[in-house]
Amino acid sequence: MKAKGLLFAALVTFCLPQIVSSQQKCNVEGTVINRPKSKYALMIESGRDFRITGFKGDTIKNGKFSFTIPADTVRQYEIMFDDEMSNGAWRTRKFFAEPGTVKLVYHGENEENKDHVEATTPANLQLIAMQRLMAEKYRPQLEPLYAAMDSIYDHNLAYSDEAASLYKKIRNTSDRHERDSLFEIWNKLRKTLGDKFYSDAHNDIDAKTKRILQNYYKEQTAFIKANPGIYGLTVLKDNLLYESDLKDTGEQISIFDEIYANNPGLATHPYTEEIRVLTDGKAIVPGKRYPNLKFRRADGSSEEVLSLLGGKPAVIDLWASWCGPCRRHSMELIPLYEKYRGDGFKVIAVARESGNTEEMEAAMKADGYPWESFVDLNDRDSIWRRNGAGNAGGRIILVDGRGIIKAVDPSAEEIEGFLKEEFKH
């Protein structure tokens, strides 16, 4: 079995329609049309990280699948298919698990615009209204631009000459380590060049696309302000989790504070607390004091950040055994740690793991980390989200001895520059 197939098998719990103990249930009835390669429907709660939670799966039989979900608390879910997962693709198909029945209809390639939700429950009706707005008003404007963008990628016209040359090297190498190294250069080049990383044709289409999407998001924002409910709460959560330059983070937080946070029907919803956690993560910026979080060890003991600092600068390293970029960045810290540990410099590592710590311990041994690692098991403490990392590839935060954040995701060279100045050598 190929590596992707092994990963897929590990992440999915297959089931027939589930029996749940909840008093209120949502019966999900799915129809699949013209998707011959799709064997299983996969379900995950919206905003969750499949690397931690995995999926629930049901076999597609005669174009049908089904799930039964607890609905005492209304939550949003997403559906995708096994063939997409195996190819590393992710296409969002959202619905709300509300008491009663929700019908989902999904089509094959090039017919996805026919996908739709059928339900009469409050949150799903709001979702359907916004999906209809996108389908009728904005998708006709976007589809020609998406087609044009696909064309310039197909004809290798999307990148600047420098980026295109590097992309060709990445495509032509079969060595994993070389490819990883080239991707590091790729990411640095994209950061350095900004818009000049892409061709003029790419940037023109991208700008037109963004203007249309911004108009849609303005209408969506007006809608959730005028119609506070679970749908709007989920929109705010997703907008903070998946940050975009098309959405004003400050505006999202203001809407939450002014309309949602103290709404009697929403204040106790679990997503409200998740938004508060995500809001805290937005404060992880240079110049702010790092929150005195409590990190747990595998043995259950814990320690607060200020106690760990001991008045000396440190890097807070959010990593995971399954996260390749995280581990590469962690290994880059080893020479710095060995060079400055005598001055009191520390690496405070926190691994994000699921199930148990066996893979964490194996990764630490394989990579040769000379420091201990705390662990956030199954996201019980939401450490990545409290640090503004969301579901991304970890995070490195440089703090001084007082806990003031000096840099977020700095390079090893930037960290050493700070340490040289701090320790005067």
Short mmCIF file of C-alpha atoms in Angstrom, two decimals:
data_model
loop_
_atom_site.label_atom_id
_atom_site.label_comp_id
_atom_site.label_asym_id
_atom_site.label_seq_id
_atom_site.Cartn_x
_atom_site.Cartn_y
_atom_site.Cartn_z
CA MET A 1 0.00 0.00 0.00
CA LYS A 2 1.33 3.48 -0.87
CA ALA A 3 2.19 5.95 1.88
CA LYS A 4 -0.92 8.03 1.25
CA GLY A 5 -3.05 4.91 1.45
CA LEU A 6 -1.50 3.98 4.79
CA LEU A 7 -2.11 7.48 6.11
CA PHE A 8 -5.70 7.37 4.91
CA ALA A 9 -6.33 4.02 6.61
CA ALA A 10 -4.88 5.31 9.87
CA LEU A 11 -7.02 8.42 9.88
CA VAL A 12 -10.41 6.94 9.09
CA THR A 13 -12.75 5.00 11.34
CA PHE A 14 -15.17 3.19 9.04
CA CYS A 15 -18.68 2.68 10.24
CA LEU A 16 -22.18 1.84 9.20
CA PRO A 17 -24.80 4.41 10.22
CA GLN A 18 -23.84 5.13 13.80
CA ILE A 19 -25.80 4.53 16.96
CA VAL A 20 -25.40 7.50 19.28
CA SER A 21 -26.52 8.00 22.86
CA SER A 22 -27.57 11.60 22.34
CA GLN A 23 -31.27 12.26 22.93
CA GLN A 24 -31.40 14.48 19.84
CA LYS A 25 -29.91 13.20 16.61
CA CYS A 26 -29.20 14.39 13.11
CA ASN A 27 -29.76 11.82 10.39
CA VAL A 28 -27.49 12.55 7.44
CA GLU A 29 -28.60 11.09 4.13
CA GLY A 30 -26.04 11.47 1.36
CA THR A 31 -26.42 10.99 -2.38
CA VAL A 32 -23.37 10.69 -4.65
CA ILE A 33 -23.78 11.26 -8.40
CA ASN A 34 -21.14 10.43 -11.04
CA ARG A 35 -18.26 9.82 -8.64
CA PRO A 36 -17.15 6.27 -9.65
CA LYS A 37 -13.76 6.55 -7.88
CA SER A 38 -15.30 7.51 -4.53
CA LYS A 39 -15.75 4.46 -2.32
CA TYR A 40 -16.18 6.13 1.07
CA ALA A 41 -17.67 9.35 2.40
CA LEU A 42 -15.49 10.93 5.10
CA MET A 43 -16.82 13.24 7.80
CA ILE A 44 -15.06 15.55 10.24
CA GLU A 45 -16.27 18.39 12.45
CA SER A 46 -15.56 21.69 10.72
CA GLY A 47 -12.34 23.32 11.86
CA ARG A 48 -10.90 20.15 13.37
CA ASP A 49 -7.50 18.87 12.27
CA PHE A 50 -7.77 15.40 10.73
CA ARG A 51 -4.18 14.68 11.79
CA ILE A 52 -5.41 14.76 15.38
CA THR A 53 -9.04 13.63 15.21
CA GLY A 54 -9.11 11.48 12.08
CA PHE A 55 -12.34 11.02 10.11
CA LYS A 56 -15.53 9.03 10.40
CA GLY A 57 -16.22 7.08 7.22
CA ASP A 58 -19.15 5.29 5.63
CA THR A 59 -19.11 3.06 2.56
CA ILE A 60 -20.90 4.46 -0.49
CA LYS A 61 -23.38 1.84 -1.68
CA ASN A 62 -25.51 2.39 -4.77
CA GLY A 63 -24.66 6.07 -4.62
CA LYS A 64 -25.77 6.45 -1.00
CA PHE A 65 -24.09 6.99 2.38
CA SER A 66 -25.40 7.95 5.82
CA PHE A 67 -24.36 9.06 9.29
CA THR A 68 -26.20 9.59 12.55
CA ILE A 69 -24.71 12.42 14.62
CA PRO A 70 -25.48 13.71 18.13
CA ALA A 71 -27.41 16.98 17.84
CA ASP A 72 -28.00 18.12 21.42
CA THR A 73 -25.48 20.85 20.60
CA VAL A 74 -25.58 22.06 16.99
CA ARG A 75 -22.19 21.75 15.31
CA GLN A 76 -20.90 22.13 11.78
CA TYR A 77 -19.40 19.20 9.84
CA GLU A 78 -17.64 18.67 6.53
CA ILE A 79 -17.79 15.84 4.00
CA MET A 80 -15.08 14.73 1.59
CA PHE A 81 -14.28 11.52 -0.28
CA ASP A 82 -11.57 8.88 -0.03
CA ASP A 83 -10.21 9.39 -3.55
CA GLU A 84 -9.70 13.08 -2.80
CA MET A 85 -8.01 12.31 0.50
CA SER A 86 -5.68 9.78 -1.12
CA ASN A 87 -4.63 12.43 -3.65
CA GLY A 88 -3.99 15.03 -0.96
CA ALA A 89 -7.00 17.14 -1.96
CA TRP A 90 -9.50 18.82 0.31
CA ARG A 91 -12.81 20.23 -0.88
CA THR A 92 -15.06 21.73 1.77
CA ARG A 93 -18.71 20.62 1.80
CA LYS A 94 -20.31 21.94 4.97
CA PHE A 95 -23.57 21.27 6.78
CA PHE A 96 -24.96 21.58 10.30
CA ALA A 97 -25.94 18.62 12.46
CA GLU A 98 -29.31 19.81 13.76
CA PRO A 99 -32.10 17.61 15.15
CA GLY A 100 -33.92 15.91 12.28
CA THR A 101 -32.76 14.99 8.80
CA VAL A 102 -30.35 16.74 6.47
CA LYS A 103 -29.90 15.57 2.89
CA LEU A 104 -26.60 16.10 1.06
CA VAL A 105 -26.19 15.78 -2.71
CA TYR A 106 -22.69 15.67 -4.20
CA HIS A 107 -21.61 15.42 -7.84
CA GLY A 108 -18.48 14.41 -9.72
CA GLU A 109 -15.68 16.38 -11.33
CA ASN A 110 -16.71 19.57 -13.15
CA GLU A 111 -20.23 19.29 -11.73
CA GLU A 112 -19.47 20.27 -8.13
CA ASN A 113 -21.49 23.45 -8.55
CA LYS A 114 -24.60 21.27 -8.43
CA ASP A 115 -23.75 20.10 -4.89
CA HIS A 116 -26.34 21.21 -2.35
CA VAL A 117 -27.78 20.79 1.13
CA GLU A 118 -31.49 20.08 1.69
CA ALA A 119 -32.77 20.93 5.17
CA THR A 120 -35.37 23.03 6.98
CA THR A 121 -33.47 23.66 10.22
CA PRO A 122 -32.30 27.17 11.25
CA ALA A 123 -28.51 26.99 10.83
CA ASN A 124 -28.74 24.96 7.64
CA LEU A 125 -31.25 27.40 6.18
CA GLN A 126 -28.81 30.27 6.78
CA LEU A 127 -26.00 28.23 5.25
CA ILE A 128 -28.18 27.43 2.23
CA ALA A 129 -29.08 31.12 1.82
CA MET A 130 -25.42 32.12 1.64
CA GLN A 131 -24.58 29.22 -0.67
CA ARG A 132 -27.39 30.38 -2.98
CA LEU A 133 -26.00 33.92 -2.90
CA MET A 134 -22.59 32.63 -3.95
CA ALA A 135 -24.07 30.38 -6.66
CA GLU A 136 -26.36 32.97 -8.21
CA LYS A 137 -24.42 36.22 -7.84
CA TYR A 138 -20.72 35.54 -7.39
CA ARG A 139 -19.88 32.15 -8.94
CA PRO A 140 -20.75 33.33 -12.49
CA GLN A 141 -18.20 36.11 -12.02
CA LEU A 142 -15.56 33.82 -10.51
CA GLU A 143 -15.69 30.82 -12.84
CA PRO A 144 -14.10 32.56 -15.88
CA LEU A 145 -11.31 33.82 -13.62
CA TYR A 146 -10.72 30.38 -12.13
CA ALA A 147 -10.55 28.93 -15.66
CA ALA A 148 -8.08 31.61 -16.72
CA MET A 149 -5.92 30.92 -13.66
CA ASP A 150 -5.96 27.19 -14.39
CA SER A 151 -4.84 27.94 -17.93
CA ILE A 152 -1.79 29.98 -16.96
CA TYR A 153 -0.74 27.26 -14.51
CA ASP A 154 -1.23 24.60 -17.20
CA HIS A 155 1.01 26.60 -19.53
CA ASN A 156 3.65 27.34 -16.85
CA LEU A 157 2.94 31.07 -16.97
CA ALA A 158 2.03 31.62 -13.32
CA TYR A 159 5.47 32.38 -11.85
CA SER A 160 8.21 34.93 -12.34
CA ASP A 161 11.30 33.67 -14.16
CA GLU A 162 13.20 33.07 -10.91
CA ALA A 163 10.33 31.21 -9.26
CA ALA A 164 9.58 29.22 -12.42
CA SER A 165 13.20 28.04 -12.59
CA LEU A 166 13.07 26.89 -8.97
CA TYR A 167 9.71 25.19 -9.52
CA LYS A 168 11.19 23.23 -12.42
CA LYS A 169 13.98 21.95 -10.15
CA ILE A 170 11.44 20.88 -7.53
CA ARG A 171 9.40 18.97 -10.10
CA ASN A 172 12.44 17.25 -11.56
CA THR A 173 13.96 15.92 -8.35
CA SER A 174 12.98 12.55 -6.93
CA ASP A 175 15.14 12.88 -3.81
CA ARG A 176 12.95 13.69 -0.81
CA HIS A 177 15.66 15.56 1.11
CA GLU A 178 16.58 17.65 -1.91
CA ARG A 179 12.93 18.44 -2.53
CA ASP A 180 12.46 19.49 1.11
CA SER A 181 15.50 21.73 0.85
CA LEU A 182 14.22 23.30 -2.38
CA PHE A 183 10.81 23.89 -0.79
CA GLU A 184 12.54 25.78 2.03
CA ILE A 185 14.18 28.01 -0.60
CA TRP A 186 10.82 28.27 -2.37
CA ASN A 187 9.06 29.54 0.76
CA LYS A 188 11.81 32.05 1.51
CA LEU A 189 11.76 33.31 -2.08
CA ARG A 190 7.99 33.75 -1.99
CA LYS A 191 8.32 35.76 1.23
CA THR A 192 11.14 37.87 -0.20
CA LEU A 193 9.61 38.61 -3.61
CA GLY A 194 6.01 39.15 -2.50
CA ASP A 195 3.81 39.86 -5.53
CA LYS A 196 6.87 39.64 -7.82
CA PHE A 197 7.03 35.92 -7.04
CA TYR A 198 4.20 35.53 -9.58
CA SER A 199 3.81 36.70 -13.17
CA ASP A 200 1.87 39.82 -14.12
CA ALA A 201 -0.85 37.63 -15.67
CA HIS A 202 -1.24 35.71 -12.41
CA ASN A 203 -1.40 38.88 -10.32
CA ASP A 204 -3.99 40.48 -12.60
CA ILE A 205 -6.36 37.49 -12.34
CA ASP A 206 -5.69 37.16 -8.63
CA ALA A 207 -6.56 40.83 -8.00
CA LYS A 208 -9.85 40.53 -9.91
CA THR A 209 -10.74 37.35 -8.02
CA LYS A 210 -10.02 38.94 -4.65
CA ARG A 211 -12.22 41.97 -5.42
CA ILE A 212 -15.17 39.69 -6.17
CA LEU A 213 -14.60 37.56 -3.07
CA GLN A 214 -14.28 40.66 -0.90
CA ASN A 215 -17.73 41.76 -2.08
CA TYR A 216 -19.12 38.36 -1.12
CA TYR A 217 -17.49 38.48 2.31
CA LYS A 218 -18.95 41.96 2.87
CA GLU A 219 -22.43 40.56 2.23
CA GLN A 220 -21.70 37.55 4.43
CA THR A 221 -20.52 39.84 7.24
CA ALA A 222 -23.64 42.00 6.97
CA PHE A 223 -25.74 38.83 7.08
CA ILE A 224 -24.20 37.41 10.25
CA LYS A 225 -24.45 40.81 11.96
CA ALA A 226 -28.15 41.06 11.14
CA ASN A 227 -28.89 37.38 11.82
CA PRO A 228 -26.86 36.17 14.82
CA GLY A 229 -26.98 32.40 15.21
CA ILE A 230 -24.93 29.23 15.06
CA TYR A 231 -24.18 29.84 11.38
CA GLY A 232 -22.66 33.24 12.12
CA LEU A 233 -20.76 31.89 15.12
CA THR A 234 -19.19 29.26 12.87
CA VAL A 235 -18.29 31.84 10.22
CA LEU A 236 -16.48 33.92 12.84
CA LYS A 237 -14.65 30.85 14.16
CA ASP A 238 -13.53 29.81 10.69
CA ASN A 239 -12.46 33.34 9.75
CA LEU A 240 -10.21 33.50 12.81
CA LEU A 241 -8.90 29.96 12.35
CA TYR A 242 -8.15 30.35 8.63
CA GLU A 243 -6.85 33.89 8.53
CA SER A 244 -7.02 35.62 5.15
CA ASP A 245 -6.07 39.04 3.85
CA LEU A 246 -9.61 39.18 2.41
CA LYS A 247 -11.10 39.35 5.90
CA ASP A 248 -10.42 41.93 8.60
CA THR A 249 -9.49 40.02 11.76
CA GLY A 250 -10.20 43.04 13.93
CA GLU A 251 -13.68 43.34 12.44
CA GLN A 252 -14.39 39.66 13.11
CA ILE A 253 -13.37 40.04 16.76
CA SER A 254 -15.49 43.20 17.13
CA ILE A 255 -18.56 41.46 15.70
CA PHE A 256 -18.05 38.60 18.14
CA ASP A 257 -17.59 40.91 21.14
CA GLU A 258 -20.51 43.18 20.29
CA ILE A 259 -23.11 40.72 19.00
CA TYR A 260 -22.23 37.11 19.81
CA ALA A 261 -20.22 36.86 23.02
CA ASN A 262 -23.10 37.77 25.33
CA ASN A 263 -25.98 36.53 23.20
CA PRO A 264 -28.09 34.34 25.55
CA GLY A 265 -28.49 31.61 22.95
CA LEU A 266 -24.82 31.54 21.93
CA ALA A 267 -22.71 32.53 24.93
CA THR A 268 -22.46 28.95 26.24
CA HIS A 269 -21.93 27.27 22.88
CA PRO A 270 -18.54 25.47 22.62
CA TYR A 271 -17.65 27.52 19.54
CA THR A 272 -17.86 30.69 21.64
CA GLU A 273 -15.02 29.47 23.84
CA GLU A 274 -13.08 28.37 20.76
CA ILE A 275 -13.36 31.89 19.37
CA ARG A 276 -12.02 33.30 22.64
CA VAL A 277 -9.04 30.93 22.37
CA LEU A 278 -8.43 31.95 18.76
CA THR A 279 -8.69 35.61 19.74
CA ASP A 280 -6.00 35.07 22.36
CA GLY A 281 -3.83 33.58 19.63
CA LYS A 282 -4.05 36.79 17.61
CA ALA A 283 -2.19 38.55 20.44
CA ILE A 284 0.95 36.46 19.82
CA VAL A 285 2.84 39.27 18.10
CA PRO A 286 6.20 40.98 18.70
CA GLY A 287 6.13 43.48 21.53
CA LYS A 288 3.37 41.72 23.48
CA ARG A 289 4.00 39.73 26.63
CA TYR A 290 3.74 36.00 26.09
CA PRO A 291 0.83 34.54 28.11
CA ASN A 292 1.88 32.57 31.16
CA LEU A 293 0.47 29.32 29.79
CA LYS A 294 0.80 26.03 31.60
CA PHE A 295 2.43 23.24 29.57
CA ARG A 296 1.98 19.56 30.44
CA ARG A 297 4.51 16.77 30.40
CA ALA A 298 3.73 13.22 29.33
CA ASP A 299 3.74 12.12 32.98
CA GLY A 300 0.96 14.59 33.82
CA SER A 301 3.10 17.18 35.61
CA SER A 302 2.99 20.74 34.34
CA GLU A 303 4.88 24.01 34.51
CA GLU A 304 4.17 27.65 33.72
CA VAL A 305 6.10 29.51 31.05
CA LEU A 306 7.57 32.19 33.32
CA SER A 307 8.89 29.52 35.63
CA LEU A 308 10.49 27.76 32.68
CA LEU A 309 12.12 30.95 31.41
CA GLY A 310 13.92 31.66 34.67
CA GLY A 311 14.65 35.18 33.47
CA LYS A 312 16.49 33.99 30.34
CA PRO A 313 15.54 34.18 26.64
CA ALA A 314 13.94 31.16 25.04
CA VAL A 315 12.33 29.78 21.93
CA ILE A 316 8.88 28.30 22.36
CA ASP A 317 8.84 25.56 19.75
CA LEU A 318 5.43 24.20 18.73
CA TRP A 319 6.04 20.99 16.83
CA ALA A 320 4.58 17.52 16.15
CA SER A 321 6.00 14.14 15.26
CA TRP A 322 3.86 14.08 12.09
CA CYS A 323 4.83 17.59 10.97
CA GLY A 324 7.87 17.51 8.65
CA PRO A 325 8.42 21.30 8.50
CA CYS A 326 8.12 21.53 12.30
CA ARG A 327 10.80 18.91 12.78
CA ARG A 328 13.15 20.54 10.29
CA HIS A 329 12.79 23.86 12.09
CA SER A 330 13.32 22.17 15.45
CA MET A 331 16.53 20.54 14.22
CA GLU A 332 17.76 23.95 13.07
CA LEU A 333 17.56 25.05 16.71
CA ILE A 334 19.93 22.35 17.97
CA PRO A 335 23.21 24.16 17.09
CA LEU A 336 21.88 27.38 18.66
CA TYR A 337 20.83 25.55 21.80
CA GLU A 338 24.20 23.87 22.17
CA LYS A 339 26.03 27.16 21.60
CA TYR A 340 24.00 29.30 24.02
CA ARG A 341 22.64 26.87 26.60
CA GLY A 342 25.51 27.76 28.92
CA ASP A 343 24.21 31.35 28.91
CA GLY A 344 20.75 30.16 29.96
CA PHE A 345 19.06 30.02 26.54
CA LYS A 346 16.26 27.44 26.44
CA VAL A 347 14.09 25.67 23.91
CA ILE A 348 10.64 25.10 25.38
CA ALA A 349 9.14 22.48 23.10
CA VAL A 350 5.46 21.49 23.02
CA ALA A 351 4.42 18.63 20.76
CA ARG A 352 0.90 18.33 19.36
CA GLU A 353 0.10 14.62 19.38
CA SER A 354 -2.88 12.29 19.25
CA GLY A 355 -3.55 9.10 21.17
CA ASN A 356 -0.24 8.74 23.01
CA THR A 357 3.33 10.05 23.11
CA GLU A 358 5.10 7.09 21.49
CA GLU A 359 5.61 8.78 18.13
CA MET A 360 6.72 11.99 19.86
CA GLU A 361 9.37 10.11 21.81
CA ALA A 362 10.53 8.27 18.68
CA ALA A 363 10.80 11.55 16.75
CA MET A 364 12.79 13.19 19.53
CA LYS A 365 15.24 10.32 19.51
CA ALA A 366 15.50 10.22 15.71
CA ASP A 367 16.05 13.98 15.40
CA GLY A 368 18.38 14.21 18.39
CA TYR A 369 16.64 16.93 20.39
CA PRO A 370 18.73 17.66 23.52
CA TRP A 371 15.79 19.22 25.39
CA GLU A 372 12.64 17.78 26.92
CA SER A 373 9.29 18.24 25.24
CA PHE A 374 5.93 18.99 26.75
CA VAL A 375 2.88 17.63 24.96
CA ASP A 376 -0.64 18.77 24.08
CA LEU A 377 -2.37 15.43 23.68
CA ASN A 378 -5.51 15.40 21.51
CA ASP A 379 -5.64 19.22 21.65
CA ARG A 380 -6.82 19.11 25.28
CA ASP A 381 -5.13 22.47 25.99
CA SER A 382 -5.50 23.98 22.48
CA ILE A 383 -1.86 25.08 22.59
CA TRP A 384 -1.47 25.67 18.86
CA ARG A 385 -4.61 27.79 18.70
CA ARG A 386 -3.63 29.72 21.82
CA ASN A 387 -0.41 30.56 20.00
CA GLY A 388 -2.07 31.62 16.75
CA ALA A 389 -0.87 28.53 14.89
CA GLY A 390 -4.36 27.21 14.07
CA ASN A 391 -4.01 24.03 12.02
CA ALA A 392 -0.82 25.21 10.34
CA GLY A 393 2.65 23.69 10.48
CA GLY A 394 3.69 24.58 14.01
CA ARG A 395 5.22 27.84 15.20
CA ILE A 396 8.45 29.20 16.69
CA ILE A 397 8.20 32.14 19.10
CA LEU A 398 11.27 33.95 20.42
CA VAL A 399 10.87 35.61 23.82
CA ASP A 400 13.25 37.45 26.10
CA GLY A 401 13.79 36.69 29.77
CA ARG A 402 10.81 38.82 30.78
CA GLY A 403 8.52 36.92 28.42
CA ILE A 404 8.24 39.72 25.85
CA ILE A 405 7.76 38.35 22.34
CA LYS A 406 10.67 39.40 20.16
CA ALA A 407 9.80 37.51 16.96
CA VAL A 408 7.26 35.04 15.58
CA ASP A 409 8.53 32.35 13.20
CA PRO A 410 12.04 33.83 12.93
CA SER A 411 14.78 32.07 11.00
CA ALA A 412 17.68 30.43 12.84
CA GLU A 413 19.86 33.33 11.68
CA GLU A 414 17.46 35.89 13.17
CA ILE A 415 17.37 34.00 16.47
CA GLU A 416 21.15 33.89 16.64
CA GLY A 417 21.36 37.61 15.89
CA PHE A 418 19.15 38.28 18.90
CA LEU A 419 21.11 35.90 21.14
CA LYS A 420 24.45 37.43 20.16
CA GLU A 421 23.17 40.84 21.18
CA GLU A 422 21.55 39.49 24.33
CA PHE A 423 24.59 37.56 25.56
CA LYS A 424 27.22 39.93 24.08
CA HIS A 425 29.15 37.30 22.13
#
